[in-house]
Coordinates of C-alpha atoms and ligand atoms in Angstrom, one line a residue:
M1 CA 49.8 40.5 -17.9
T2 CA 51.7 39.7 -21.1
Q3 CA 53.1 42.8 -22.8
K4 CA 52.5 43.4 -26.5
K5 CA 55.6 42.7 -28.5
K6 CA 57.4 45.8 -29.8
L7 CA 57.5 46.4 -33.6
I8 CA 60.9 46.4 -35.3
V9 CA 61.2 47.3 -38.9
S10 CA 64.3 46.1 -40.8
I11 CA 65.1 47.9 -44.0
V12 CA 67.4 46.2 -46.6
G13 CA 68.1 46.6 -50.3
A14 CA 71.4 45.1 -51.4
R15 CA 73.1 41.7 -51.3
P16 CA 75.3 42.0 -48.2
Q17 CA 72.3 43.2 -46.2
F18 CA 70.2 40.1 -47.1
I19 CA 73.0 38.0 -45.6
K20 CA 73.0 39.9 -42.3
L21 CA 69.2 39.9 -42.2
A22 CA 69.3 36.1 -42.7
S23 CA 71.5 35.7 -39.7
L24 CA 69.5 37.9 -37.4
T25 CA 65.9 37.1 -38.4
P26 CA 65.3 33.7 -36.7
T27 CA 66.4 35.2 -33.3
I28 CA 64.9 38.6 -33.5
S29 CA 61.5 37.3 -34.8
R30 CA 61.1 35.3 -31.6
K31 CA 61.1 38.4 -29.4
F32 CA 59.6 41.1 -31.6
N33 CA 57.1 41.7 -34.3
H34 CA 59.6 41.9 -37.1
V35 CA 58.6 43.6 -40.4
I36 CA 61.0 43.4 -43.4
V37 CA 61.1 46.3 -45.9
H38 CA 63.0 45.8 -49.2
S39 CA 64.0 49.1 -50.8
G40 CA 64.3 47.5 -54.2
Q41 CA 67.9 48.8 -54.7
H42 CA 68.9 45.3 -55.9
Y43 CA 66.0 43.6 -57.8
D44 CA 67.3 40.8 -60.1
L45 CA 66.7 37.2 -59.3
M46 CA 70.4 36.6 -58.7
M47 CA 71.0 39.9 -56.9
S48 CA 68.1 39.6 -54.6
D49 CA 65.4 36.9 -54.7
I50 CA 67.8 33.9 -54.6
F51 CA 69.1 35.1 -51.2
F52 CA 65.6 35.2 -49.7
Q53 CA 64.9 31.7 -51.0
Q54 CA 68.2 30.0 -50.2
L55 CA 68.7 31.6 -46.8
E56 CA 65.0 31.1 -45.8
I57 CA 64.4 34.8 -45.1
P58 CA 60.7 35.5 -45.0
K59 CA 59.4 37.4 -48.1
A60 CA 59.7 41.1 -47.5
D61 CA 56.5 42.5 -46.1
Y62 CA 56.9 45.7 -48.2
N63 CA 58.9 46.5 -51.3
L64 CA 59.6 50.1 -52.1
A65 CA 60.6 49.2 -55.6
V66 CA 63.1 52.1 -56.1
G67 CA 65.3 50.2 -58.6
S68 CA 68.5 51.8 -59.8
G69 CA 69.4 55.5 -60.0
N70 CA 72.0 58.1 -59.1
H71 CA 72.8 58.4 -55.4
G72 CA 70.7 61.4 -54.7
A73 CA 67.7 60.2 -56.6
M74 CA 67.9 56.7 -55.1
T75 CA 68.4 58.0 -51.5
G76 CA 65.6 60.5 -51.9
M77 CA 63.2 58.0 -53.4
I78 CA 63.7 55.5 -50.6
M79 CA 63.3 58.2 -48.0
S80 CA 60.0 59.5 -49.4
R81 CA 58.5 56.0 -49.8
F82 CA 59.9 54.7 -46.5
E83 CA 58.6 57.8 -44.6
A84 CA 55.1 57.2 -45.8
L85 CA 55.3 53.6 -44.7
L86 CA 56.8 54.4 -41.3
M87 CA 54.1 57.0 -40.6
K88 CA 51.6 54.2 -41.2
L89 CA 53.4 51.5 -39.2
R90 CA 54.8 53.6 -36.4
P91 CA 57.4 51.0 -35.3
D92 CA 59.3 51.1 -32.0
M93 CA 62.7 50.8 -33.8
V94 CA 64.2 50.7 -37.3
L95 CA 67.2 48.5 -37.9
V96 CA 69.5 49.4 -40.8
Y97 CA 72.4 47.2 -42.0
G98 CA 75.9 48.0 -43.3
D99 CA 76.7 51.0 -45.6
T100 CA 74.6 51.1 -48.7
N101 CA 72.2 53.9 -49.9
S102 CA 69.4 51.8 -48.4
T103 CA 71.1 52.1 -45.0
L104 CA 71.5 55.8 -45.0
S105 CA 68.0 56.5 -46.4
G106 CA 66.5 54.2 -43.8
A107 CA 68.4 55.7 -40.9
L108 CA 67.7 59.4 -41.9
T109 CA 64.0 58.8 -42.4
A110 CA 63.5 57.1 -39.1
A111 CA 65.7 59.6 -37.2
K112 CA 63.6 62.5 -38.5
L113 CA 60.4 60.8 -37.4
Q114 CA 62.1 60.3 -34.0
I115 CA 62.0 56.5 -34.3
P116 CA 65.2 55.0 -32.6
V117 CA 67.6 53.6 -35.2
G118 CA 69.8 50.5 -34.6
H119 CA 72.8 50.2 -36.9
V120 CA 74.0 46.7 -37.5
E121 CA 77.6 46.7 -38.6
A122 CA 78.4 50.1 -37.1
G123 CA 81.8 51.8 -36.7
L124 CA 83.5 50.6 -39.8
R125 CA 85.8 53.1 -41.5
S126 CA 87.9 53.2 -44.6
F127 CA 88.8 56.9 -43.9
R128 CA 88.1 57.6 -47.5
M129 CA 85.2 60.1 -48.0
D130 CA 85.4 59.5 -51.8
M131 CA 83.7 56.1 -51.2
P132 CA 79.9 56.4 -51.2
E133 CA 79.8 53.6 -48.5
E134 CA 82.0 55.7 -46.2
V135 CA 79.6 58.7 -46.4
N136 CA 76.7 56.3 -45.8
R137 CA 78.2 54.6 -42.7
R138 CA 79.5 57.8 -41.1
L139 CA 76.2 59.6 -41.3
T140 CA 74.2 56.5 -40.3
D141 CA 76.4 56.1 -37.2
H142 CA 75.8 59.7 -36.1
V143 CA 72.0 59.4 -36.2
A144 CA 71.7 55.9 -34.7
R145 CA 70.7 55.3 -31.1
I146 CA 72.2 51.8 -30.8
L147 CA 75.4 50.9 -32.6
F148 CA 76.1 47.2 -33.1
C149 CA 79.8 46.8 -33.9
P150 CA 81.2 43.7 -35.4
T151 CA 84.8 44.3 -34.3
A152 CA 86.8 46.0 -31.4
Q153 CA 88.3 48.3 -34.0
A154 CA 84.8 49.5 -35.0
V155 CA 84.2 50.4 -31.3
K156 CA 87.4 52.3 -31.2
N157 CA 86.5 54.2 -34.4
L158 CA 83.3 55.4 -32.9
K159 CA 85.0 56.4 -29.7
N160 CA 87.4 58.5 -31.8
E161 CA 84.4 60.3 -33.3
G162 CA 82.9 61.0 -29.8
I163 CA 80.3 58.2 -30.0
R164 CA 80.4 56.3 -26.7
K165 CA 76.8 55.7 -25.7
E166 CA 74.9 52.5 -26.6
V167 CA 78.0 51.2 -28.5
I168 CA 77.8 47.4 -28.4
L169 CA 80.5 44.9 -29.5
S170 CA 78.0 42.4 -30.9
G171 CA 80.4 40.4 -33.1
D172 CA 79.8 39.6 -36.8
L173 CA 76.5 38.3 -38.1
M174 CA 78.3 37.2 -41.3
Y175 CA 80.5 34.8 -39.4
E176 CA 77.5 33.5 -37.6
L177 CA 75.9 32.7 -40.9
I178 CA 79.0 30.9 -42.1
D179 CA 79.0 28.8 -38.9
H180 CA 75.4 27.9 -39.6
Y181 CA 76.0 26.8 -43.2
R182 CA 79.6 25.5 -42.8
E183 CA 78.9 21.9 -43.7
K184 CA 76.7 22.8 -46.6
I185 CA 79.5 25.1 -47.9
T186 CA 82.3 22.5 -47.5
D187 CA 80.2 19.6 -48.8
N188 CA 79.0 21.4 -51.9
T189 CA 81.6 20.0 -54.3
G190 CA 78.9 19.9 -57.0
V191 CA 79.8 23.6 -57.6
L192 CA 83.2 22.5 -58.9
A193 CA 81.6 20.3 -61.5
S194 CA 79.1 22.9 -62.6
F195 CA 81.8 25.5 -63.2
E196 CA 84.1 22.8 -64.6
V197 CA 87.0 23.5 -62.3
E198 CA 89.1 21.5 -59.8
R199 CA 89.7 22.1 -56.2
Q200 CA 92.4 24.8 -55.6
K201 CA 93.1 25.0 -59.3
Y202 CA 91.3 28.3 -60.0
L203 CA 91.0 31.8 -58.7
L204 CA 87.7 33.4 -57.8
M205 CA 87.4 37.1 -58.7
T206 CA 84.7 39.6 -57.8
M207 CA 84.6 43.4 -58.5
H208 CA 82.0 46.0 -58.1
R209 CA 83.2 49.1 -56.2
A210 CA 82.5 52.4 -58.0
G211 CA 86.1 53.5 -57.3
N212 CA 87.4 50.4 -59.2
V213 CA 84.9 49.9 -62.0
D214 CA 83.5 53.4 -62.9
S215 CA 86.5 54.7 -64.7
Y216 CA 88.0 53.7 -68.1
E217 CA 91.5 53.6 -66.8
N218 CA 90.7 51.2 -64.0
I219 CA 88.6 48.9 -66.2
R220 CA 91.5 48.8 -68.7
Q221 CA 93.9 47.9 -65.9
I222 CA 91.6 45.1 -64.6
V223 CA 91.3 43.6 -68.0
N224 CA 95.1 43.8 -68.4
I225 CA 95.6 42.0 -65.1
L226 CA 93.0 39.3 -66.0
S227 CA 94.8 38.7 -69.3
E228 CA 98.1 38.2 -67.5
L229 CA 96.9 35.7 -65.0
N230 CA 98.1 32.2 -65.8
R231 CA 95.3 30.4 -64.0
V232 CA 91.6 29.7 -64.6
V233 CA 89.6 32.5 -63.1
I234 CA 85.9 32.3 -62.2
F235 CA 84.5 35.8 -62.5
P236 CA 80.8 36.2 -61.4
I237 CA 80.1 39.6 -62.8
H238 CA 78.2 42.3 -60.9
P239 CA 75.7 44.3 -63.1
R240 CA 77.6 47.5 -62.5
T241 CA 80.9 46.0 -63.7
K242 CA 79.2 44.4 -66.7
K243 CA 77.6 47.7 -67.7
N244 CA 81.0 49.5 -67.5
L245 CA 82.9 46.8 -69.4
T246 CA 80.4 47.3 -72.3
R247 CA 80.4 51.1 -72.0
F248 CA 84.2 51.3 -72.2
G249 CA 84.4 48.7 -75.0
F250 CA 86.3 45.9 -73.1
S251 CA 83.6 43.2 -73.1
R252 CA 84.7 41.5 -76.3
K253 CA 88.4 41.4 -75.2
L254 CA 87.5 39.9 -71.8
K255 CA 85.2 37.3 -73.4
S256 CA 88.0 36.2 -75.7
L257 CA 90.3 35.2 -72.9
P258 CA 90.1 31.4 -72.7
H259 CA 91.1 31.2 -69.0
I260 CA 88.5 33.6 -67.8
K261 CA 85.1 32.2 -67.0
L262 CA 82.7 35.1 -67.0
V263 CA 79.5 34.0 -65.2
E264 CA 76.3 35.6 -63.8
P265 CA 76.2 36.5 -60.1
V266 CA 76.0 33.3 -58.0
S267 CA 73.9 32.4 -55.0
Y268 CA 75.2 32.7 -51.4
L269 CA 76.0 29.0 -50.9
D270 CA 77.7 28.6 -54.3
N271 CA 79.7 31.7 -53.7
L272 CA 80.9 30.5 -50.3
S273 CA 81.7 27.1 -51.7
L274 CA 83.6 28.7 -54.6
I275 CA 85.6 30.7 -52.1
N276 CA 86.2 27.6 -50.0
F277 CA 87.6 25.5 -52.9
A278 CA 89.6 28.3 -54.6
E279 CA 93.4 28.6 -54.6
A280 CA 92.8 32.3 -53.8
V281 CA 90.2 35.0 -54.0
L282 CA 90.6 38.4 -55.7
T283 CA 88.0 40.9 -54.6
D284 CA 87.1 44.4 -53.8
S285 CA 84.1 43.3 -51.7
G286 CA 84.2 43.9 -47.9
G287 CA 82.2 40.7 -47.1
I288 CA 84.2 38.4 -49.3
Q289 CA 87.4 39.4 -47.6
K290 CA 86.0 38.1 -44.4
E291 CA 84.4 35.1 -45.9
A292 CA 87.8 34.0 -47.4
V293 CA 89.5 34.4 -44.1
A294 CA 86.8 32.5 -42.3
L295 CA 87.2 29.6 -44.8
G296 CA 91.0 29.7 -44.7
T297 CA 91.4 30.8 -48.3
P298 CA 94.0 33.5 -49.2
C299 CA 92.5 36.7 -50.3
L300 CA 94.0 39.5 -52.5
T301 CA 92.0 42.6 -51.9
L302 CA 91.9 44.9 -54.9
R303 CA 91.9 48.0 -52.8
D304 CA 94.5 50.1 -51.0
E305 CA 92.7 50.0 -47.7
T306 CA 90.2 47.9 -45.8
E307 CA 87.6 48.5 -43.1
W308 CA 88.4 44.9 -41.9
I309 CA 91.9 45.4 -40.7
E310 CA 91.7 42.3 -38.4
T311 CA 91.8 40.2 -41.6
L312 CA 95.2 41.5 -42.6
N313 CA 97.2 39.1 -40.5
R314 CA 95.0 36.2 -41.4
G315 CA 95.6 35.7 -45.1
N316 CA 94.2 38.9 -46.5
H317 CA 96.6 41.1 -48.6
L318 CA 96.0 44.6 -49.9
V319 CA 97.1 44.7 -53.5
G320 CA 95.2 47.6 -55.1
L321 CA 95.1 47.3 -58.9
S322 CA 98.9 46.7 -59.0
E323 CA 99.7 43.8 -61.3
K324 CA 103.1 43.5 -59.7
K325 CA 101.7 43.1 -56.2
I326 CA 99.1 40.6 -57.4
M327 CA 101.7 38.4 -59.2
R328 CA 104.1 38.6 -56.2
N329 CA 101.3 37.5 -53.8
L330 CA 100.1 34.7 -56.1
K331 CA 103.6 33.3 -56.1
G332 CA 103.8 33.1 -52.4
L333 CA 100.3 31.8 -51.7
Q334 CA 99.8 29.8 -48.6
R335 CA 96.6 28.5 -47.2
S336 CA 96.2 29.6 -43.5
G337 CA 94.9 26.2 -42.5
R338 CA 92.9 28.0 -39.9
K339 CA 89.5 27.2 -41.2
N340 CA 87.8 27.8 -37.9
S341 CA 89.6 31.0 -37.0
C342 CA 86.5 33.0 -37.2
K343 CA 84.2 30.6 -35.4
I344 CA 81.8 32.3 -33.0
R345 CA 82.8 31.0 -29.6
G346 CA 80.8 33.0 -27.0
R347 CA 77.2 34.3 -27.4
K348 CA 76.0 34.6 -30.9
P349 CA 75.8 38.1 -32.5
S350 CA 72.1 37.6 -33.2
E351 CA 71.5 36.9 -29.5
I352 CA 73.5 39.9 -28.4
I353 CA 71.7 42.2 -30.8
T354 CA 68.2 40.9 -29.8
S355 CA 68.8 41.0 -26.0
T356 CA 70.4 44.5 -26.3
I357 CA 67.2 45.8 -28.0
L358 CA 65.1 44.1 -25.4
S359 CA 66.9 45.9 -22.6
F360 CA 66.8 49.2 -24.5
F361 CA 63.0 49.1 -24.3
R362 CA 63.1 48.1 -20.7
D363 CA 65.3 51.0 -19.8
I364 CA 63.5 53.8 -21.6
Ligands
UD1_1 C1 75.8 48.4 -53.6 C2 76.3 49.2 -52.4 C3 77.6 48.5 -51.9 C4 77.5 47.0 -51.7 C5 76.9 46.4 -53.1 C6 76.7 44.9 -53.0 C7 75.8 51.6 -52.3 C8 76.3 52.9 -52.5 N1 76.6 50.6 -52.7 O1 76.7 48.7 -54.7 O2 78.0 49.1 -50.7 O3 78.7 46.4 -51.4 O4 75.7 47.0 -53.4 O5 76.5 44.4 -54.2 O6 74.7 51.4 -51.9 N2 71.9 46.5 -60.9 C9 71.2 45.5 -61.7 N3 70.5 44.6 -61.0 C10 70.3 44.6 -59.7 C11 71.0 45.6 -58.9 C12 71.8 46.5 -59.5 O7 71.3 45.5 -62.9 O8 69.6 43.7 -59.1 C13 72.7 47.5 -61.6 C14 72.1 48.9 -61.5 O9 71.6 49.2 -62.8 C15 73.2 49.8 -61.1 C16 74.3 49.0 -60.8 O10 73.9 47.6 -60.9 O11 73.5 50.7 -62.1 C17 74.9 49.2 -59.4 O12 73.9 49.0 -58.4 P1 73.9 50.0 -57.1 O13 72.8 49.5 -56.2 O14 73.9 51.4 -57.5 O15 75.2 49.7 -56.3 P2 76.2 48.5 -56.2 O16 77.4 48.7 -57.1 O17 75.5 47.2 -56.3

């Protein structure tokens, strides 16, 4: 007798989650009934829809349409809408991804309904509780039943917090996705023409962390740094950063700098190609640090710490918002030449995650 497929609900809401979902969906959908719920945390065409179209993710089955808001309001609203949906669907497991407000809301809601939670990208730590993402990931890890860790350090972090059961070293779904699209990324030279830049003759900059962009002082410092850079900089601007540049009165100054190309957020493939062809990347994003390393492009991380410590001896440098460190690092730039350093060699993360969930149901 064939057994009915178990029902897995994935909840996502923000850009880095769409990327992980894209990597996992083809494999998990073969073994489970897989329902996708979009919280609505990111809702613009370029912040959300384009990822579903370009990465061929099936359209979300449900959209909770929460939009923007303060942390409490957003978390609470996702929880109340997701709870109503879970009570209707009664899934066998809920999968949450990464460290956003959608991750924590999804995990708490499911845990309280006694639905097992799987956390994809578990165990990462910045050891800074003033980052909203650190609060989200710590709490999520402590209510999850299965913890899928991308790195050995993540496994160690969980162990240090007393979490040892069902901790799986799955590898990194983001690297799996890069492997899948590697040729498209490296062949996409059209992106250079559309941004009017030449290979390795520009820097790519991204910035959105609350700790960096929510204060007047930091925004002022970022604009200072940008004005001092003696290179062309492509700067796809995150809505949060755009809002704060306007709020603190720095928009006009930034727009007046001839070497800064301020552009709207770009699609996944264009972003990866821009990383690939850049002389270096300046970023405060977690994902982009790894993507730069995977493509052999030097990365200057505009933070004082990173959850991805493995990247630090592979061309990633922590420079905070220090102009001096940035200038020094830009002088000594060297491409690692290890383009394939993050290639997945053994079993794919998507396969490990899917087969672990299958055995979880077999064992209970
Ligand atoms: C969120 C995540 C962060 C992740 C990032 C990826 C949290 C706490 N943070 O940060 O971990 O790295 O997404 O981008 O969950 N906005 C728009 N259009 C959109 C989406 C957002 O205009 O499509 C605006 C909103 O008005 C909001 C601001 O951008 O004020 C920030 O969005 P929010 O979801 O609060 O957090 P992010 O900074 O994007």
